[in-house]
PDB file of C-alpha atoms in Angstrom:
ATOM      1  CA  UNK A   1      28.004   4.019 106.200  1.00 48.00           C
ATOM      2  CA  UNK A   2      24.687   4.559 104.080  1.00 57.00           C
ATOM      3  CA  UNK A   3      26.310   7.763 102.467  1.00 80.00           C
ATOM      4  CA  UNK A   4      25.516   7.707  98.402  1.00 90.00           C
ATOM      5  CA  UNK A   5      29.275   9.010  98.349  1.00 92.00           C
ATOM      6  CA  UNK A   6      31.142   5.677  99.168  1.00 90.00           C
ATOM      7  CA  UNK A   7      29.769   4.676  95.448  1.00 92.00           C
ATOM      8  CA  UNK A   8      32.417   6.799  93.916  1.00 93.00           C
ATOM      9  CA  UNK A   9      34.838   4.307  95.481  1.00 95.00           C
ATOM     10  CA  UNK A  10      32.826   1.301  94.903  1.00 93.00           C
ATOM     11  CA  UNK A  11      32.353   1.674  90.952  1.00 94.00           C
ATOM     12  CA  UNK A  12      35.607   0.268  89.783  1.00 95.00           C
ATOM     13  CA  UNK A  13      35.299   1.638  86.084  1.00 96.00           C
ATOM     14  CA  UNK A  14      34.864   4.950  87.755  1.00 96.00           C
ATOM     15  CA  UNK A  15      37.684   4.646  89.792  1.00 96.00           C
ATOM     16  CA  UNK A  16      40.312   3.669  86.917  1.00 97.00           C
ATOM     17  CA  UNK A  17      38.821   7.011  85.168  1.00 97.00           C
ATOM     18  CA  UNK A  18      39.290   9.206  88.139  1.00 97.00           C
ATOM     19  CA  UNK A  19      43.015   7.933  88.167  1.00 97.00           C
ATOM     20  CA  UNK A  20      43.313   8.620  84.892  1.00 96.00           C
ATOM     21  CA  UNK A  21      41.468  12.019  84.487  1.00 96.00           C
ATOM     22  CA  UNK A  22      41.768  13.746  87.750  1.00 97.00           C
ATOM     23  CA  UNK A  23      45.393  14.731  87.424  1.00 96.00           C
ATOM     24  CA  UNK A  24      44.769  15.881  83.821  1.00 94.00           C
ATOM     25  CA  UNK A  25      41.924  17.857  84.727  1.00 95.00           C
ATOM     26  CA  UNK A  26      43.834  19.715  87.984  1.00 95.00           C
ATOM     27  CA  UNK A  27      46.770  20.270  85.512  1.00 93.00           C
ATOM     28  CA  UNK A  28      43.981  22.293  83.247  1.00 91.00           C
ATOM     29  CA  UNK A  29      42.750  24.132  86.401  1.00 92.00           C
ATOM     30  CA  UNK A  30      46.437  24.986  87.249  1.00 90.00           C
ATOM     31  CA  UNK A  31      46.792  26.510  83.691  1.00 88.00           C
ATOM     32  CA  UNK A  32      43.865  28.119  83.778  1.00 87.00           C
ATOM     33  CA  UNK A  33      44.430  29.874  86.886  1.00 83.00           C
ATOM     34  CA  UNK A  34      48.073  30.663  86.276  1.00 77.00           C
ATOM     35  CA  UNK A  35      49.891  34.135  85.636  1.00 76.00           C
ATOM     36  CA  UNK A  36      53.654  34.306  84.967  1.00 68.00           C
ATOM     37  CA  UNK A  37      53.863  30.555  85.880  1.00 72.00           C
ATOM     38  CA  UNK A  38      52.663  30.969  89.246  1.00 80.00           C
ATOM     39  CA  UNK A  39      49.137  29.350  90.228  1.00 78.00           C
ATOM     40  CA  UNK A  40      46.689  31.786  91.875  1.00 75.00           C
ATOM     41  CA  UNK A  41      44.353  31.237  94.506  1.00 78.00           C
ATOM     42  CA  UNK A  42      41.497  30.864  92.045  1.00 81.00           C
ATOM     43  CA  UNK A  43      42.567  27.272  91.119  1.00 87.00           C
ATOM     44  CA  UNK A  44      40.843  26.129  94.575  1.00 87.00           C
ATOM     45  CA  UNK A  45      37.266  26.857  93.158  1.00 89.00           C
ATOM     46  CA  UNK A  46      38.167  25.155  89.757  1.00 92.00           C
ATOM     47  CA  UNK A  47      39.472  21.966  91.600  1.00 94.00           C
ATOM     48  CA  UNK A  48      36.078  22.252  93.622  1.00 94.00           C
ATOM     49  CA  UNK A  49      33.891  22.802  90.111  1.00 95.00           C
ATOM     50  CA  UNK A  50      35.700  19.757  88.759  1.00 96.00           C
ATOM     51  CA  UNK A  51      35.038  17.254  91.687  1.00 97.00           C
ATOM     52  CA  UNK A  52      31.182  18.412  91.556  1.00 97.00           C
ATOM     53  CA  UNK A  53      31.317  17.853  88.156  1.00 97.00           C
ATOM     54  CA  UNK A  54      32.575  14.281  88.879  1.00 97.00           C
ATOM     55  CA  UNK A  55      29.292  14.117  91.158  1.00 97.00           C
ATOM     56  CA  UNK A  56      27.096  15.455  88.523  1.00 97.00           C
ATOM     57  CA  UNK A  57      28.531  12.722  85.672  1.00 96.00           C
ATOM     58  CA  UNK A  58      28.145   9.891  88.432  1.00 96.00           C
ATOM     59  CA  UNK A  59      24.646  10.596  89.783  1.00 96.00           C
ATOM     60  CA  UNK A  60      23.001  13.071  87.395  1.00 96.00           C
ATOM     61  CA  UNK A  61      22.458  16.945  87.716  1.00 96.00           C
ATOM     62  CA  UNK A  62      19.152  16.393  89.524  1.00 96.00           C
ATOM     63  CA  UNK A  63      20.790  15.080  92.301  1.00 96.00           C
ATOM     64  CA  UNK A  64      23.111  17.182  92.850  1.00 96.00           C
ATOM     65  CA  UNK A  65      22.684  20.619  94.504  1.00 96.00           C
ATOM     66  CA  UNK A  66      25.427  23.176  93.752  1.00 94.00           C
ATOM     67  CA  UNK A  67      23.366  26.462  94.723  1.00 91.00           C
ATOM     68  CA  UNK A  68      24.347  26.397  98.569  1.00 89.00           C
ATOM     69  CA  UNK A  69      23.437  29.424 100.833  1.00 83.00           C
ATOM     70  CA  UNK A  70      26.407  31.480 102.458  1.00 76.00           C
ATOM     71  CA  UNK A  71      25.053  30.435 105.689  1.00 75.00           C
ATOM     72  CA  UNK A  72      26.679  26.630 105.167  1.00 78.00           C
ATOM     73  CA  UNK A  73      30.085  28.020 104.644  1.00 76.00           C
ATOM     74  CA  UNK A  74      31.898  24.743 104.692  1.00 85.00           C
ATOM     75  CA  UNK A  75      29.141  22.860 102.257  1.00 93.00           C
ATOM     76  CA  UNK A  76      30.282  22.816  98.770  1.00 94.00           C
ATOM     77  CA  UNK A  77      27.695  20.640  97.607  1.00 96.00           C
ATOM     78  CA  UNK A  78      24.854  18.390  98.529  1.00 95.00           C
ATOM     79  CA  UNK A  79      24.158  14.708  97.080  1.00 95.00           C
ATOM     80  CA  UNK A  80      20.659  13.703  97.382  1.00 94.00           C
ATOM     81  CA  UNK A  81      20.312  16.162 100.004  1.00 93.00           C
ATOM     82  CA  UNK A  82      23.729  15.050 101.720  1.00 93.00           C
ATOM     83  CA  UNK A  83      26.229  18.020 102.293  1.00 94.00           C
ATOM     84  CA  UNK A  84      29.836  17.654 101.411  1.00 96.00           C
ATOM     85  CA  UNK A  85      32.846  19.555 101.817  1.00 95.00           C
ATOM     86  CA  UNK A  86      35.597  19.171  98.949  1.00 96.00           C
ATOM     87  CA  UNK A  87      38.940  20.120 100.398  1.00 94.00           C
ATOM     88  CA  UNK A  88      42.374  19.793  98.181  1.00 93.00           C
ATOM     89  CA  UNK A  89      46.024  19.625  99.602  1.00 91.00           C
ATOM     90  CA  UNK A  90      49.332  19.786  97.464  1.00 91.00           C
ATOM     91  CA  UNK A  91      52.212  17.874  98.636  1.00 89.00           C
ATOM     92  CA  UNK A  92      53.608  14.463 100.675  1.00 89.00           C
ATOM     93  CA  UNK A  93      52.210  15.742 104.012  1.00 85.00           C
ATOM     94  CA  UNK A  94      48.505  15.737 105.097  1.00 82.00           C
ATOM     95  CA  UNK A  95      48.600  19.315 106.295  1.00 80.00           C
ATOM     96  CA  UNK A  96      47.217  22.539 105.978  1.00 80.00           C
ATOM     97  CA  UNK A  97      43.226  21.869 105.094  1.00 89.00           C
ATOM     98  CA  UNK A  98      41.485  24.831 106.255  1.00 88.00           C
ATOM     99  CA  UNK A  99      38.296  24.356 108.233  1.00 89.00           C
ATOM    100  CA  UNK A 100      37.629  27.950 107.819  1.00 85.00           C
ATOM    101  CA  UNK A 101      39.348  30.790 105.950  1.00 81.00           C
ATOM    102  CA  UNK A 102      39.918  33.889 108.446  1.00 76.00           C
ATOM    103  CA  UNK A 103      42.291  36.873 108.793  1.00 71.00           C
ATOM    104  CA  UNK A 104      40.915  37.537 112.166  1.00 76.00           C
ATOM    105  CA  UNK A 105      42.933  35.755 115.313  1.00 80.00           C
ATOM    106  CA  UNK A 106      39.290  36.585 117.809  1.00 83.00           C
ATOM    107  CA  UNK A 107      37.231  35.188 115.067  1.00 84.00           C
ATOM    108  CA  UNK A 108      39.568  32.041 114.650  1.00 85.00           C
ATOM    109  CA  UNK A 109      39.640  31.298 118.524  1.00 87.00           C
ATOM    110  CA  UNK A 110      35.754  31.488 118.224  1.00 88.00           C
ATOM    111  CA  UNK A 111      35.523  29.335 115.389  1.00 87.00           C
ATOM    112  CA  UNK A 112      37.311  26.470 117.524  1.00 89.00           C
ATOM    113  CA  UNK A 113      35.187  26.984 120.433  1.00 91.00           C
ATOM    114  CA  UNK A 114      31.706  26.109 118.643  1.00 91.00           C
ATOM    115  CA  UNK A 115      32.880  24.319 115.794  1.00 92.00           C
ATOM    116  CA  UNK A 116      31.557  20.487 115.588  1.00 94.00           C
ATOM    117  CA  UNK A 117      31.832  18.434 112.472  1.00 95.00           C
ATOM    118  CA  UNK A 118      28.769  18.642 110.368  1.00 92.00           C
ATOM    119  CA  UNK A 119      29.504  17.045 106.995  1.00 94.00           C
ATOM    120  CA  UNK A 120      30.878  14.550 104.860  1.00 96.00           C
ATOM    121  CA  UNK A 121      34.347  15.277 103.058  1.00 96.00           C
ATOM    122  CA  UNK A 122      35.930  14.591  99.869  1.00 97.00           C
ATOM    123  CA  UNK A 123      39.699  15.077 100.363  1.00 97.00           C
ATOM    124  CA  UNK A 124      41.846  15.096  97.244  1.00 97.00           C
ATOM    125  CA  UNK A 125      45.794  14.915  98.073  1.00 96.00           C
ATOM    126  CA  UNK A 126      47.858  16.607  94.877  1.00 96.00           C
ATOM    127  CA  UNK A 127      51.515  15.228  94.861  1.00 96.00           C
ATOM    128  CA  UNK A 128      52.801  15.753  91.448  1.00 95.00           C
ATOM    129  CA  UNK A 129      55.287  13.261  90.124  1.00 95.00           C
ATOM    130  CA  UNK A 130      54.430  11.012  92.973  1.00 96.00           C
ATOM    131  CA  UNK A 131      51.275   9.424  94.578  1.00 96.00           C
ATOM    132  CA  UNK A 132      48.401  11.352  96.284  1.00 96.00           C
ATOM    133  CA  UNK A 133      44.961   9.948  97.353  1.00 96.00           C
ATOM    134  CA  UNK A 134      41.215  10.939  96.649  1.00 97.00           C
ATOM    135  CA  UNK A 135      39.699  10.302 100.007  1.00 97.00           C
ATOM    136  CA  UNK A 136      35.996  10.454 101.265  1.00 97.00           C
ATOM    137  CA  UNK A 137      35.767  10.750 105.022  1.00 97.00           C
ATOM    138  CA  UNK A 138      32.348  10.127 106.579  1.00 96.00           C
ATOM    139  CA  UNK A 139      30.628  12.646 108.933  1.00 96.00           C
ATOM    140  CA  UNK A 140      30.368   9.654 111.291  1.00 96.00           C
ATOM    141  CA  UNK A 141      34.445   9.162 111.372  1.00 97.00           C
ATOM    142  CA  UNK A 142      34.955  12.973 112.061  1.00 97.00           C
ATOM    143  CA  UNK A 143      32.862  13.234 114.982  1.00 97.00           C
ATOM    144  CA  UNK A 144      34.137   9.927 116.435  1.00 97.00           C
ATOM    145  CA  UNK A 145      37.836  11.243 116.522  1.00 97.00           C
ATOM    146  CA  UNK A 146      36.606  14.799 117.329  1.00 97.00           C
ATOM    147  CA  UNK A 147      35.221  13.531 120.394  1.00 96.00           C
ATOM    148  CA  UNK A 148      37.767  10.825 121.300  1.00 96.00           C
ATOM    149  CA  UNK A 149      40.740  13.423 121.057  1.00 96.00           C
ATOM    150  CA  UNK A 150      39.129  16.823 121.798  1.00 95.00           C
ATOM    151  CA  UNK A 151      38.818  20.092 119.948  1.00 93.00           C
ATOM    152  CA  UNK A 152      42.301  21.431 121.021  1.00 92.00           C
ATOM    153  CA  UNK A 153      43.871  18.402 119.271  1.00 94.00           C
ATOM    154  CA  UNK A 154      41.720  18.143 116.389  1.00 95.00           C
ATOM    155  CA  UNK A 155      41.781  22.249 115.490  1.00 93.00           C
ATOM    156  CA  UNK A 156      44.750  23.976 114.886  1.00 90.00           C
ATOM    157  CA  UNK A 157      44.625  27.654 114.941  1.00 89.00           C
ATOM    158  CA  UNK A 158      46.958  30.168 113.174  1.00 81.00           C
ATOM    159  CA  UNK A 159      50.007  31.067 114.956  1.00 75.00           C
ATOM    160  CA  UNK A 160      50.158  34.578 116.267  1.00 65.00           C
ATOM    161  CA  UNK A 161      52.301  37.256 114.733  1.00 59.00           C
ATOM    162  CA  UNK A 162      51.799  35.831 111.471  1.00 59.00           C
ATOM    163  CA  UNK A 163      49.623  36.472 108.465  1.00 55.00           C
ATOM    164  CA  UNK A 164      47.507  33.963 109.160  1.00 56.00           C
ATOM    165  CA  UNK A 165      45.227  32.462 106.545  1.00 71.00           C
ATOM    166  CA  UNK A 166      42.815  29.756 108.269  1.00 83.00           C
ATOM    167  CA  UNK A 167      41.823  27.368 110.782  1.00 90.00           C
ATOM    168  CA  UNK A 168      43.003  24.007 109.958  1.00 91.00           C
ATOM    169  CA  UNK A 169      42.594  20.346 110.863  1.00 94.00           C
ATOM    170  CA  UNK A 170      45.855  18.973 112.722  1.00 93.00           C
ATOM    171  CA  UNK A 171      47.883  16.940 110.855  1.00 93.00           C
ATOM    172  CA  UNK A 172      47.478  14.030 112.815  1.00 94.00           C
ATOM    173  CA  UNK A 173      43.671  14.256 113.216  1.00 96.00           C
ATOM    174  CA  UNK A 174      43.777  14.349 109.311  1.00 95.00           C
ATOM    175  CA  UNK A 175      46.139  11.400 109.042  1.00 95.00           C
ATOM    176  CA  UNK A 176      43.779   9.313 111.368  1.00 96.00           C
ATOM    177  CA  UNK A 177      40.851  10.283 109.699  1.00 96.00           C
ATOM    178  CA  UNK A 178      42.280   9.107 106.156  1.00 96.00           C
ATOM    179  CA  UNK A 179      43.177   6.057 107.489  1.00 95.00           C
ATOM    180  CA  UNK A 180      40.133   5.031 109.527  1.00 96.00           C
ATOM    181  CA  UNK A 181      38.456   1.774 108.318  1.00 95.00           C
ATOM    182  CA  UNK A 182      35.003   3.539 107.427  1.00 95.00           C
ATOM    183  CA  UNK A 183      36.775   6.079 105.061  1.00 96.00           C
ATOM    184  CA  UNK A 184      37.454   5.212 101.631  1.00 96.00           C
ATOM    185  CA  UNK A 185      40.421   5.856  99.429  1.00 96.00           C
ATOM    186  CA  UNK A 186      41.888   6.235  95.920  1.00 97.00           C
ATOM    187  CA  UNK A 187      45.550   6.061  95.227  1.00 97.00           C
ATOM    188  CA  UNK A 188      46.421   8.361  92.022  1.00 97.00           C
ATOM    189  CA  UNK A 189      49.292   8.404  90.504  1.00 97.00           C
ATOM    190  CA  UNK A 190      50.090  12.568  89.783  1.00 97.00           C
ATOM    191  CA  UNK A 191      51.747  12.927  86.776  1.00 96.00           C
ATOM    192  CA  UNK A 192      51.761  15.897  84.353  1.00 93.00           C
ATOM    193  CA  UNK A 193      51.032  15.673  80.799  1.00 90.00           C
ATOM    194  CA  UNK A 194      52.092  17.827  78.298  1.00 88.00           C
ATOM    195  CA  UNK A 195      49.418  19.988  77.124  1.00 85.00           C
ATOM    196  CA  UNK A 196      48.725  23.244  75.209  1.00 83.00           C
ATOM    197  CA  UNK A 197      46.096  25.933  76.739  1.00 82.00           C
ATOM    198  CA  UNK A 198      45.423  29.229  75.839  1.00 83.00           C
ATOM    199  CA  UNK A 199      43.226  30.773  78.850  1.00 80.00           C
ATOM    200  CA  UNK A 200      41.832  33.861  76.403  1.00 86.00           C
ATOM    201  CA  UNK A 201      41.018  31.488  73.432  1.00 86.00           C
ATOM    202  CA  UNK A 202      37.403  30.568  74.855  1.00 84.00           C
ATOM    203  CA  UNK A 203      36.696  34.390  75.108  1.00 86.00           C
ATOM    204  CA  UNK A 204      38.176  35.507  71.929  1.00 90.00           C
ATOM    205  CA  UNK A 205      36.060  32.607  70.132  1.00 87.00           C
ATOM    206  CA  UNK A 206      32.839  34.181  71.992  1.00 85.00           C
ATOM    207  CA  UNK A 207      33.746  37.731  70.986  1.00 89.00           C
ATOM    208  CA  UNK A 208      34.188  36.009  67.561  1.00 89.00           C
ATOM    209  CA  UNK A 209      30.596  34.851  67.439  1.00 87.00           C
ATOM    210  CA  UNK A 210      27.757  36.941  65.580  1.00 78.00           C
ATOM    211  CA  UNK A 211      25.313  38.420  67.979  1.00 68.00           C
ATOM    212  CA  UNK A 212      22.405  36.144  69.011  1.00 60.00           C
TER     213      UNK A 212
END
């Protein structure tokens, strides 16, 4: 396993910082994307930015590519040219991780027939008031399991007659990926802190600035 992503999990000082800071930063992301007590869909993009910011903090801005072409839909960033997909899930179980977001049943089936794992994964399991995980799943691990169990057992299509939100990795496949010996894991205690957050403050402050 030669990927630079594994360095996140070998730096003990950084590991402790991730354990302390990630729940707080994700809590801020939820606060920023909440309306009337409910978290909006935009929280996913904020979480992704937090993880990309972690890569920049560790490896330097010049080594992290964030302007990813739309032709690479699963890739969220590149580290030293290595693509990575950042995925987050909430809850106790490893389920609901999307490979692609689509409401079209025909496109979902077409995706499954053509899909092959093609980049590393950074997976964050958020489990408030309990423990979750920050995981690195190498491409090599994904491909090995994919060809071992087959696409039917690896990929879960949305149920017919429902309001589908996307094509997922099956719970069983994701569990195997996470516990593979080549994957890396940091156990995180997801506890909320008391925070005061005003989503309008920074914009009000910018309005107050003199014209430049």
